[in-house]
Amino acid sequence: MPFSRRDLIRTGVAAGAAVSIPSVLRAQTAPSAARTARTVIGSGDLRVFDPIYTAATITNHHGAAIYDTLFSPDSKFMPQPQMVEKWRVSDDKKTYTFELRDGLGWYDGAPITAAGCVASIRRWGQVDSGGQLNLERTKDISRKDDKTFAIALKEPLGLLIDILASPLSSCPYMMREKDARLPPTEQVTANIGSGPFKFNEPLAKPGVSFAYDRNEKYVPRKEPSDGLAGAKIVNVDRFIWENIADEQTAFAALQAGEIDFLGAPPVDFYSVIEGDPSLNLQILDKTGSEVYARLNFLQKPFDNVKARQAMLHLIDQEAFVRVMAPNPRCGRTVTVFGSDTLYSNDENTGWYSKGGDPEKARQLFKEAGYTGEKIVILQPTNIAFLNHASQLLAAELRKIGVNAELAPSDWGGVVTRRANTGPIENGGWNIFITSGSGYSQGDTVGNVFFPANGDKAWVGWPKSDEFEALRIKWADVDALEARKGLARKMQNVWWDFVGSVMLGQTFWPIARRKNLTGLIGMPSIIPMWNMQKV
């Protein structure tokens, strides 16, 4: 059943009033409006709460609120200690020893121990591309005492600290040992972390809103806030995520002051926002967003490279950018490594033609043996730019005779269904569209976009042994020019086997009320700390 803006606000109030708890505690769960920030994050609805189980952006935001990390990147993307007080590496570069900060604890009152960190690294290492590389190079991860643990490597891994500090999905969040001992294919549902916010379970209204309260026991670092590093100071008592799928309804709530932050305001309203003295547009991720279509390598027709190459020729990136974000800063992208990273290049991009080449695409589908079977495109109806891009892609496929069918759902439904490796008749899929920050496209180790190791890769399960052999070399190449050369070789192979299909580069501002200040602009994560209402 759809919810109106008024329904949502009333439901949130009723949820708080309905909780039967002592008056003192009830007062603690009902902070004033001035100490409560309400947001519509704009990355879909939160359905999966375990940031290791899924790489969904909305779950990464949730993870950043309630969990903490050993290291975090500063505003210059340099890794800095977060939960770690000090660390050292042996002379042979094979053993890293870490000591945790004093005063760290879980919400349930138990102290954070090295054993939980060891279990968390092992669980994360089974699903994250950087974590997988870490485990492949690791001889042992062991607890030394309650605050100290060590990673012993088979061979040096110069990127280890960078990998542990990666903010990309799946971020290496530290969990309780009992949670981290679950296999990564089984969801952690306890939501008990050690981060700057606590998940308010009684106020959780799936599909409507979630609340996060300030973790009064959190001990921030002494260094000033810098990117995702330094002190995580919480300046509000409660943060509420409203799930308002209709973008016009969400915008009306922002104008009325019923929410303070809107993650993805409608493009048509940019001029209205800029003319409203109480509102502000702000680009938090200045590296932009690369939008791409993920193809399912396990199912027909995209188990055939000819069909995947057909998609390259079909896509008119300028047309996709126009329907997703008619912003003059947006543009096409033909490089695997993002539009403006150190490794962007034009290797093996002869397939690109302005306006696309539908006839070439039709020919390649025929050579792939395509005979009219249904191609299912997962369509997230509650994220406007992905919704519009999905509809355009279906229309373009139908023009060349492909039996494309949209499968509408909210983003949570897409995240759930895309994990299905089975055929269409068993709930599987062929295509879904998503995006990643431009920053992440320069990270071949930590970005789930890159691995092409089949069933160990991210959803879509691309496989190219030639590409993987090149990608694995990345961690051992230090010189910039050598990495640029390696990037060209990787891209040359990528566009031959077509790991994903780029749809264009976009820049997405958020909208906020001007009395909400202190927002931290970083890729992949919208931190809820540091914000304040003035």
Coordinates of C-alpha atoms in Angstrom, one line a residue:
M1 CA 0.0 0.0 0.0
P2 CA 1.5 3.4 -0.9
F3 CA 2.1 5.9 1.9
S4 CA 1.4 9.6 1.6
R5 CA 3.8 12.2 3.2
R6 CA 1.3 12.9 6.0
D7 CA 0.8 9.2 6.6
L8 CA 4.6 8.7 6.9
I9 CA 5.0 11.5 9.4
R10 CA 2.0 10.3 11.4
T11 CA 3.2 6.7 11.4
G12 CA 6.6 7.8 12.7
V13 CA 5.0 9.7 15.6
A14 CA 2.6 6.8 16.3
A15 CA 5.5 4.3 16.3
G16 CA 7.3 6.3 19.0
A17 CA 4.2 6.7 21.1
A18 CA 3.2 3.0 20.8
V19 CA 6.4 1.7 22.5
S20 CA 5.5 0.6 26.0
I21 CA 8.5 1.5 28.1
P22 CA 9.2 3.4 31.3
S23 CA 8.7 7.1 31.2
V24 CA 12.4 7.9 31.7
L25 CA 13.4 5.7 28.8
R26 CA 10.6 7.0 26.7
A27 CA 12.0 10.5 27.2
Q28 CA 15.3 9.3 26.0
T29 CA 13.8 7.9 22.8
A30 CA 11.9 11.1 22.0
P31 CA 14.4 13.9 21.5
S32 CA 13.3 17.3 20.4
A33 CA 12.8 18.3 16.8
A34 CA 15.9 20.5 17.0
R35 CA 17.9 17.4 18.0
T36 CA 16.4 15.1 15.4
A37 CA 17.5 15.0 11.8
R38 CA 15.0 13.5 9.3
T39 CA 16.3 12.4 5.9
V40 CA 15.3 10.6 2.7
I41 CA 18.6 9.1 1.8
G42 CA 17.6 8.3 -1.8
S43 CA 19.4 5.0 -2.3
G44 CA 16.2 2.9 -2.1
D45 CA 14.7 1.2 0.9
L46 CA 16.7 -0.6 3.5
R47 CA 15.8 -4.3 3.5
V48 CA 19.1 -6.1 4.1
F49 CA 20.9 -4.9 7.3
D50 CA 24.2 -6.9 7.0
P51 CA 26.8 -4.8 5.0
I52 CA 28.9 -7.9 4.4
Y53 CA 26.0 -10.0 3.1
T54 CA 25.2 -7.4 0.5
A55 CA 27.1 -4.6 -1.3
A56 CA 24.0 -2.4 -1.6
T57 CA 24.7 1.3 -1.1
I58 CA 21.8 1.8 1.3
T59 CA 23.2 -1.0 3.5
N60 CA 26.6 0.5 3.4
H61 CA 25.1 3.8 4.8
H62 CA 23.5 1.7 7.6
G63 CA 26.7 0.0 8.3
A64 CA 28.7 3.2 8.6
A65 CA 26.2 4.4 11.2
I66 CA 26.2 1.5 13.6
Y67 CA 29.6 -0.2 12.9
D68 CA 33.2 1.0 13.0
T69 CA 36.3 0.2 11.0
L70 CA 39.9 -0.4 11.8
F71 CA 41.0 2.3 9.3
S72 CA 39.2 5.0 7.4
P73 CA 40.2 7.3 4.5
D74 CA 40.7 11.0 5.1
S75 CA 39.6 13.7 2.6
K76 CA 42.6 12.9 0.4
F77 CA 41.7 9.2 0.4
M78 CA 44.7 8.4 2.6
P79 CA 44.1 5.6 5.2
Q80 CA 44.1 6.7 8.8
P81 CA 43.7 4.6 12.0
Q82 CA 40.1 4.5 13.3
M83 CA 39.5 1.6 15.8
V84 CA 43.3 0.9 15.8
E85 CA 45.4 2.8 18.2
K86 CA 48.8 1.8 16.7
W87 CA 50.1 -0.7 14.2
R88 CA 53.4 -1.9 12.9
V89 CA 54.8 -4.1 10.1
S90 CA 57.7 -6.4 10.3
D91 CA 61.0 -5.8 8.5
D92 CA 60.1 -8.4 5.9
K93 CA 56.7 -6.7 5.3
K94 CA 54.9 -10.0 5.9
T95 CA 53.5 -9.5 9.4
Y96 CA 51.1 -6.6 10.5
T97 CA 50.3 -6.2 14.2
F98 CA 47.4 -4.1 15.3
E99 CA 46.5 -2.8 18.8
L100 CA 42.9 -1.5 19.4
R101 CA 42.1 1.8 21.1
D102 CA 41.0 1.9 24.8
G103 CA 37.3 2.3 25.6
L104 CA 35.8 0.5 22.5
G105 CA 32.6 -1.4 23.3
W106 CA 29.5 -2.9 21.7
Y107 CA 26.0 -1.6 22.3
D108 CA 25.3 -4.6 24.5
G109 CA 27.9 -3.5 26.9
A110 CA 30.6 -6.1 26.0
P111 CA 34.1 -4.8 25.2
I112 CA 35.4 -5.0 21.7
T113 CA 38.2 -7.7 21.5
A114 CA 40.8 -8.7 19.0
A115 CA 38.9 -12.0 18.5
G116 CA 35.9 -10.2 17.0
C117 CA 38.2 -8.3 14.6
V118 CA 39.9 -11.6 13.5
A119 CA 36.5 -13.2 12.8
S120 CA 35.2 -10.0 11.0
I121 CA 38.3 -9.9 8.7
R122 CA 37.8 -13.5 7.9
R123 CA 34.1 -13.2 7.1
W124 CA 34.6 -10.0 5.1
G125 CA 37.5 -11.5 3.2
Q126 CA 35.2 -14.2 1.7
V127 CA 33.0 -11.6 -0.2
D128 CA 34.9 -8.4 -0.8
S129 CA 37.3 -8.3 -3.7
G130 CA 40.0 -6.6 -1.6
G131 CA 39.3 -9.0 1.3
Q132 CA 39.6 -12.0 -1.1
L133 CA 43.0 -10.8 -2.2
N134 CA 44.0 -10.3 1.5
L135 CA 42.9 -13.9 2.4
E136 CA 44.7 -15.3 -0.6
R137 CA 48.0 -13.7 0.6
T138 CA 47.4 -14.5 4.2
K139 CA 49.1 -17.3 6.1
D140 CA 47.3 -16.6 9.4
I141 CA 45.2 -14.1 11.3
S142 CA 45.6 -14.5 15.0
R143 CA 44.6 -13.0 18.3
K144 CA 47.6 -12.0 20.5
D145 CA 45.7 -10.7 23.5
D146 CA 42.3 -9.0 24.1
K147 CA 43.4 -5.8 22.3
T148 CA 46.0 -7.1 19.8
F149 CA 45.9 -9.2 16.7
A150 CA 48.2 -9.9 13.7
I151 CA 47.9 -10.7 10.0
A152 CA 50.8 -12.9 8.8
L153 CA 51.2 -12.9 5.0
K154 CA 52.7 -15.5 2.7
E155 CA 54.2 -12.6 0.7
P156 CA 54.2 -8.8 1.1
L157 CA 50.9 -6.9 0.3
G158 CA 51.6 -3.2 0.2
L159 CA 48.0 -2.4 -0.2
L160 CA 46.8 -4.1 3.0
I161 CA 46.1 -0.9 5.0
D162 CA 44.4 0.7 2.0
I163 CA 42.2 -2.4 1.6
L164 CA 41.2 -2.3 5.3
A165 CA 40.4 1.4 5.0
S166 CA 38.2 1.1 1.8
P167 CA 34.8 2.8 2.1
L168 CA 33.5 0.8 -0.8
S169 CA 30.9 -1.9 -0.5
S170 CA 31.5 -4.3 1.1
C171 CA 33.3 -2.2 3.7
P172 CA 35.3 -4.1 6.3
Y173 CA 33.1 -3.3 9.3
M174 CA 34.0 -4.9 12.7
M175 CA 31.3 -7.1 14.2
R176 CA 30.9 -9.1 17.4
E177 CA 32.7 -12.4 17.3
K178 CA 29.4 -14.3 17.5
D179 CA 28.0 -12.4 14.5
A180 CA 31.2 -12.5 12.5
R181 CA 31.4 -16.3 12.8
L182 CA 28.3 -16.6 10.7
P183 CA 29.0 -17.5 7.0
P184 CA 28.7 -14.4 4.8
T185 CA 25.8 -16.1 3.0
E186 CA 23.8 -15.9 6.3
Q187 CA 22.6 -12.4 7.3
V188 CA 23.5 -10.9 10.6
T189 CA 20.3 -9.4 12.0
A190 CA 21.3 -8.3 15.5
N191 CA 22.3 -4.8 14.4
I192 CA 24.6 -4.5 17.4
G193 CA 27.7 -2.5 16.5
S194 CA 30.1 -0.1 18.1
G195 CA 29.7 2.9 15.8
P196 CA 28.6 6.5 16.6
F197 CA 24.9 5.6 16.2
K198 CA 22.7 2.8 17.6
F199 CA 19.9 1.2 15.6
N200 CA 16.6 1.9 17.4
E201 CA 14.9 -1.5 16.9
P202 CA 11.6 -0.6 18.6
L203 CA 11.1 2.3 16.2
A204 CA 11.9 0.3 13.1
K205 CA 9.1 0.4 10.5
P206 CA 10.2 -1.6 7.5
G207 CA 9.2 0.1 4.3
V208 CA 8.4 3.3 6.2
S209 CA 11.2 4.6 8.4
F210 CA 14.2 3.6 10.6
A211 CA 15.6 5.5 13.5
Y212 CA 19.2 5.7 14.8
D213 CA 20.1 7.2 18.2
R214 CA 23.3 8.7 19.3
N215 CA 25.6 6.1 20.9
E216 CA 26.3 7.8 24.2
K217 CA 29.1 5.4 24.9
Y218 CA 31.0 5.9 21.7
V219 CA 34.5 7.2 22.2
P220 CA 35.6 9.3 19.2
R221 CA 39.2 9.7 18.1
K222 CA 41.0 12.9 19.3
E223 CA 42.0 14.0 15.8
P224 CA 39.7 16.4 14.0
S225 CA 37.2 15.0 11.5
D226 CA 38.7 14.7 8.1
G227 CA 36.8 12.8 5.4
L228 CA 35.7 9.5 7.0
A229 CA 38.7 9.6 9.4
G230 CA 39.3 11.4 12.6
A231 CA 36.7 12.2 15.3
K232 CA 33.1 11.0 14.6
I233 CA 31.2 13.6 16.6
V234 CA 27.4 13.2 16.7
N235 CA 25.6 16.5 17.0
V236 CA 22.0 15.2 17.0
D237 CA 20.2 12.8 19.3
R238 CA 18.4 10.9 16.6
F239 CA 18.6 10.4 12.9
I240 CA 15.5 9.1 11.1
W241 CA 15.5 7.7 7.6
E242 CA 12.1 8.1 5.9
N243 CA 11.3 5.8 3.0
I244 CA 9.4 8.1 0.6
A245 CA 9.4 6.4 -2.8
D246 CA 7.6 9.2 -4.7
E247 CA 10.2 11.9 -5.4
Q248 CA 7.7 14.7 -5.6
T249 CA 6.2 13.8 -2.2
A250 CA 9.7 13.7 -0.8
F251 CA 10.5 17.1 -2.2
A252 CA 7.3 18.5 -0.8
A253 CA 8.3 17.1 2.6
L254 CA 11.7 18.9 2.3
Q255 CA 10.0 22.2 1.4
A256 CA 7.6 21.9 4.3
G257 CA 10.4 21.2 6.8
E258 CA 9.2 17.7 7.6
I259 CA 12.5 16.3 6.5
D260 CA 15.9 18.0 6.5
F261 CA 17.8 16.1 3.8
L262 CA 16.9 14.7 0.4
G263 CA 19.5 12.4 -1.1
A264 CA 18.2 12.6 -4.7
P265 CA 16.0 15.5 -5.4
P266 CA 14.1 15.5 -8.8
V267 CA 16.2 17.1 -11.5
D268 CA 13.3 19.2 -12.6
F269 CA 13.2 20.9 -9.2
Y270 CA 16.9 22.0 -9.1
S271 CA 15.9 25.6 -10.1
V272 CA 13.1 25.6 -7.5
I273 CA 15.6 24.5 -4.8
E274 CA 18.2 27.2 -5.9
G275 CA 15.4 29.8 -5.6
D276 CA 14.3 28.8 -2.2
P277 CA 16.1 30.7 0.6
S278 CA 15.6 27.8 3.0
L279 CA 17.1 25.1 0.8
N280 CA 20.5 24.3 -0.7
L281 CA 21.9 22.0 -3.4
Q282 CA 25.2 20.3 -2.6
I283 CA 27.3 17.8 -4.4
L284 CA 28.8 15.5 -1.7
D285 CA 30.7 13.1 -4.0
K286 CA 32.7 15.3 -6.3
T287 CA 34.1 12.3 -8.2
G288 CA 30.7 11.8 -9.8
S289 CA 28.9 8.5 -10.4
E290 CA 29.5 6.0 -13.1
V291 CA 26.3 4.2 -14.2
Y292 CA 26.5 0.8 -15.7
A293 CA 24.4 -2.2 -16.7
R294 CA 25.4 -5.5 -15.1
L295 CA 24.8 -8.6 -17.3
N296 CA 24.2 -12.1 -16.0
F297 CA 27.0 -14.3 -17.3
L298 CA 25.3 -17.5 -16.0
Q299 CA 22.2 -17.3 -18.2
K300 CA 21.3 -17.0 -21.9
P301 CA 21.9 -14.9 -23.9
F302 CA 24.6 -13.2 -22.0
D303 CA 26.5 -16.4 -21.3
N304 CA 27.6 -15.7 -24.9
V305 CA 30.2 -13.0 -25.5
K306 CA 28.6 -12.0 -28.7
A307 CA 25.4 -11.0 -26.9
R308 CA 27.4 -9.0 -24.4
Q309 CA 29.3 -7.2 -27.2
A310 CA 25.9 -6.4 -28.8
M311 CA 25.0 -4.4 -25.7
L312 CA 28.2 -2.2 -26.2
H313 CA 27.0 -1.3 -29.7
L314 CA 23.4 -0.8 -28.7
I315 CA 23.9 1.8 -26.0
D316 CA 23.7 5.5 -26.9
Q317 CA 25.3 6.9 -23.7
E318 CA 24.2 10.5 -24.5
A319 CA 20.6 9.3 -24.6
F320 CA 20.9 7.5 -21.3
V321 CA 22.5 10.6 -19.7
R322 CA 19.7 12.7 -20.9
V323 CA 17.0 10.6 -19.3
M324 CA 19.0 10.0 -16.1
A325 CA 20.4 13.5 -15.3
P326 CA 20.2 16.4 -17.8
N327 CA 23.1 18.1 -16.0
P328 CA 25.7 19.9 -18.2
R329 CA 28.5 18.3 -16.1
C330 CA 27.4 14.8 -17.0
G331 CA 28.7 13.0 -19.9
R332 CA 29.7 9.7 -21.6
T333 CA 32.2 7.3 -20.3
V334 CA 34.0 4.7 -22.4
T335 CA 36.7 3.9 -19.9
V336 CA 36.5 1.1 -17.3
F337 CA 38.5 3.3 -14.9
G338 CA 36.1 6.2 -14.6
S339 CA 36.1 9.5 -16.4
D340 CA 38.6 11.4 -14.4
T341 CA 40.8 9.0 -12.5
L342 CA 44.6 8.5 -12.8
Y343 CA 43.9 5.4 -14.9
S344 CA 41.3 6.6 -17.4
N345 CA 42.3 5.7 -20.9
D346 CA 40.9 5.0 -24.4
E347 CA 42.3 1.5 -25.0
N348 CA 40.1 -0.7 -27.1
T349 CA 37.2 1.7 -27.4
G350 CA 36.6 1.4 -31.1
W351 CA 33.2 0.0 -30.4
Y352 CA 31.9 3.4 -29.3
S353 CA 29.9 5.4 -31.8
K354 CA 27.9 8.5 -31.2
G355 CA 24.2 7.4 -31.1
G356 CA 25.1 3.7 -30.9
D357 CA 24.9 1.2 -33.7
P358 CA 21.6 -0.8 -33.4
E359 CA 22.2 -2.8 -36.6
K360 CA 25.5 -4.0 -35.3
A361 CA 23.9 -5.0 -32.1
R362 CA 21.1 -6.9 -33.9
Q363 CA 23.8 -8.7 -35.9
L364 CA 25.7 -9.7 -32.8
F365 CA 22.6 -11.0 -31.0
K366 CA 21.9 -13.2 -34.1
E367 CA 25.5 -14.5 -34.0
A368 CA 25.0 -15.3 -30.4
G369 CA 22.2 -17.6 -31.3
Y370 CA 19.5 -15.4 -29.7
T371 CA 16.1 -16.8 -30.8
G372 CA 13.6 -14.5 -28.9
E373 CA 13.8 -15.8 -25.4
K374 CA 12.7 -13.4 -22.7
I375 CA 15.3 -11.0 -21.2
V376 CA 14.4 -9.7 -17.8
I377 CA 15.6 -6.3 -16.7
L378 CA 15.3 -5.6 -12.9
Q379 CA 13.6 -2.2 -12.7
P380 CA 13.9 -0.2 -9.4
T381 CA 10.8 2.0 -9.4
N382 CA 11.8 4.0 -6.3
I383 CA 15.1 5.3 -7.7
A384 CA 14.3 7.7 -10.5
F385 CA 17.4 7.6 -12.6
L386 CA 17.7 3.9 -12.5
N387 CA 14.0 3.5 -13.2
H388 CA 14.3 5.8 -16.3
A389 CA 17.4 4.1 -17.5
S390 CA 15.8 0.6 -17.2
Q391 CA 12.8 1.7 -19.2
L392 CA 15.0 3.2 -22.0
L393 CA 17.2 0.1 -22.1
A394 CA 14.1 -2.1 -22.5
A395 CA 12.8 0.2 -25.3
E396 CA 16.1 0.1 -27.2
L397 CA 16.3 -3.7 -26.9
R398 CA 12.7 -4.1 -28.3
K399 CA 13.6 -1.9 -31.2
I400 CA 16.1 -4.5 -32.4
G401 CA 13.8 -7.4 -31.8
V402 CA 14.8 -8.5 -28.4
N403 CA 12.1 -9.7 -26.1
A404 CA 12.9 -7.4 -23.2
E405 CA 10.6 -7.5 -20.1
L406 CA 10.8 -5.1 -17.1
A407 CA 10.6 -6.6 -13.6
P408 CA 9.4 -3.7 -11.5
S409 CA 10.0 -3.6 -7.7
D410 CA 11.5 -1.3 -5.2
W411 CA 15.3 -1.3 -4.8
G412 CA 15.2 -3.7 -2.0
G413 CA 13.5 -6.1 -4.3
V414 CA 16.3 -5.7 -6.9
V415 CA 18.9 -6.3 -4.2
T416 CA 17.2 -9.4 -3.1
R417 CA 16.5 -10.8 -6.6
R418 CA 19.9 -10.0 -8.1
A419 CA 21.5 -12.5 -5.8
N420 CA 19.6 -15.3 -7.6
T421 CA 21.9 -17.3 -9.8
G422 CA 19.1 -19.4 -11.3
P423 CA 17.2 -19.1 -14.6
I424 CA 14.3 -16.7 -15.3
E425 CA 11.7 -19.3 -14.6
N426 CA 13.1 -19.7 -11.1
G427 CA 13.2 -16.0 -10.3
G428 CA 16.5 -15.2 -12.0
W429 CA 17.4 -12.2 -14.1
N430 CA 19.4 -11.0 -17.1
I431 CA 20.2 -7.3 -16.6
F432 CA 20.1 -4.7 -13.8
I433 CA 21.5 -1.1 -13.8
T434 CA 23.4 0.4 -10.9
S435 CA 26.1 3.0 -10.3
G436 CA 29.4 3.5 -8.4
S437 CA 31.4 6.6 -7.5
G438 CA 34.0 7.8 -9.9
Y439 CA 36.5 7.3 -7.1
S440 CA 35.8 3.6 -6.9
Q441 CA 36.6 3.1 -10.6
G442 CA 40.2 3.7 -9.8
D443 CA 40.2 0.9 -7.2
T444 CA 40.6 -2.4 -9.0
V445 CA 41.1 -4.3 -5.7
G446 CA 38.3 -2.9 -3.5
N447 CA 35.6 -2.2 -6.1
V448 CA 33.1 -5.1 -6.6
F449 CA 32.8 -3.9 -10.2
F450 CA 36.2 -5.4 -11.2
P451 CA 36.6 -9.0 -10.2
A452 CA 36.0 -11.4 -13.1
N453 CA 36.5 -14.7 -11.2
G454 CA 33.1 -16.3 -12.0
D455 CA 31.2 -17.5 -9.0
K456 CA 33.5 -15.6 -6.6
A457 CA 32.7 -12.3 -8.4
W458 CA 29.9 -9.9 -7.6
V459 CA 26.4 -10.5 -9.0
G460 CA 26.5 -11.0 -12.7
W461 CA 29.4 -13.4 -12.0
P462 CA 31.7 -12.2 -14.9
K463 CA 34.5 -14.6 -15.8
S464 CA 37.8 -13.9 -17.6
D465 CA 40.9 -15.6 -16.5
E466 CA 43.0 -13.3 -18.6
F467 CA 41.5 -10.2 -16.9
E468 CA 41.9 -11.7 -13.5
A469 CA 45.6 -12.5 -14.1
L470 CA 46.1 -8.8 -14.9
R471 CA 44.0 -7.6 -12.0
I472 CA 45.9 -9.6 -9.4
K473 CA 49.1 -7.9 -10.5
W474 CA 47.7 -4.5 -9.5
A475 CA 48.5 -5.0 -5.8
D476 CA 52.2 -5.6 -6.6
V477 CA 52.7 -2.6 -9.0
D478 CA 53.7 0.5 -7.1
A479 CA 54.9 3.0 -9.8
L480 CA 52.2 5.2 -11.3
E481 CA 53.3 4.9 -14.9
A482 CA 53.4 1.1 -14.5
R483 CA 49.9 1.1 -13.1
K484 CA 48.7 3.2 -16.0
G485 CA 50.2 0.7 -18.4
L486 CA 48.5 -2.2 -16.6
A487 CA 45.2 -0.3 -16.6
R488 CA 45.4 -0.1 -20.5
K489 CA 46.0 -3.8 -20.7
M490 CA 43.1 -4.5 -18.3
Q491 CA 40.7 -2.3 -20.3
N492 CA 41.8 -3.9 -23.5
V493 CA 40.7 -7.3 -22.2
W494 CA 37.6 -5.9 -20.4
W495 CA 36.0 -4.6 -23.6
D496 CA 36.6 -7.9 -25.3
F497 CA 34.8 -10.0 -22.8
V498 CA 32.5 -7.1 -21.7
G499 CA 32.3 -7.4 -17.9
S500 CA 29.7 -4.6 -17.6
V501 CA 28.4 -2.0 -20.0
M502 CA 28.8 1.7 -19.1
L503 CA 25.8 4.0 -19.5
G504 CA 27.4 7.4 -18.7
Q505 CA 28.7 9.6 -15.9
T506 CA 26.5 11.7 -13.7
F507 CA 26.8 14.1 -10.8
W508 CA 24.0 14.0 -8.2
P509 CA 23.5 16.9 -5.7
I510 CA 21.7 16.3 -2.5
A511 CA 19.2 18.9 -1.3
R512 CA 19.1 20.0 2.3
R513 CA 17.5 22.6 4.5
K514 CA 20.1 25.3 5.2
N515 CA 19.9 24.8 8.9
L516 CA 21.3 21.3 8.5
T517 CA 25.1 21.8 8.2
G518 CA 28.3 19.9 8.6
L519 CA 27.7 17.3 5.9
I520 CA 30.8 15.3 5.0
G521 CA 31.3 14.8 1.3
M522 CA 32.9 11.5 0.5
P523 CA 32.2 8.7 -2.1
S524 CA 30.0 5.7 -1.3
I525 CA 29.0 6.7 2.3
I526 CA 26.8 9.5 3.6
P527 CA 28.1 9.9 7.2
M528 CA 25.4 10.8 9.7
W529 CA 28.0 12.1 12.2
N530 CA 29.2 15.7 12.1
M531 CA 25.8 16.9 10.9
Q532 CA 24.0 19.5 13.0
K533 CA 20.8 21.5 13.0
V534 CA 21.5 25.2 13.7

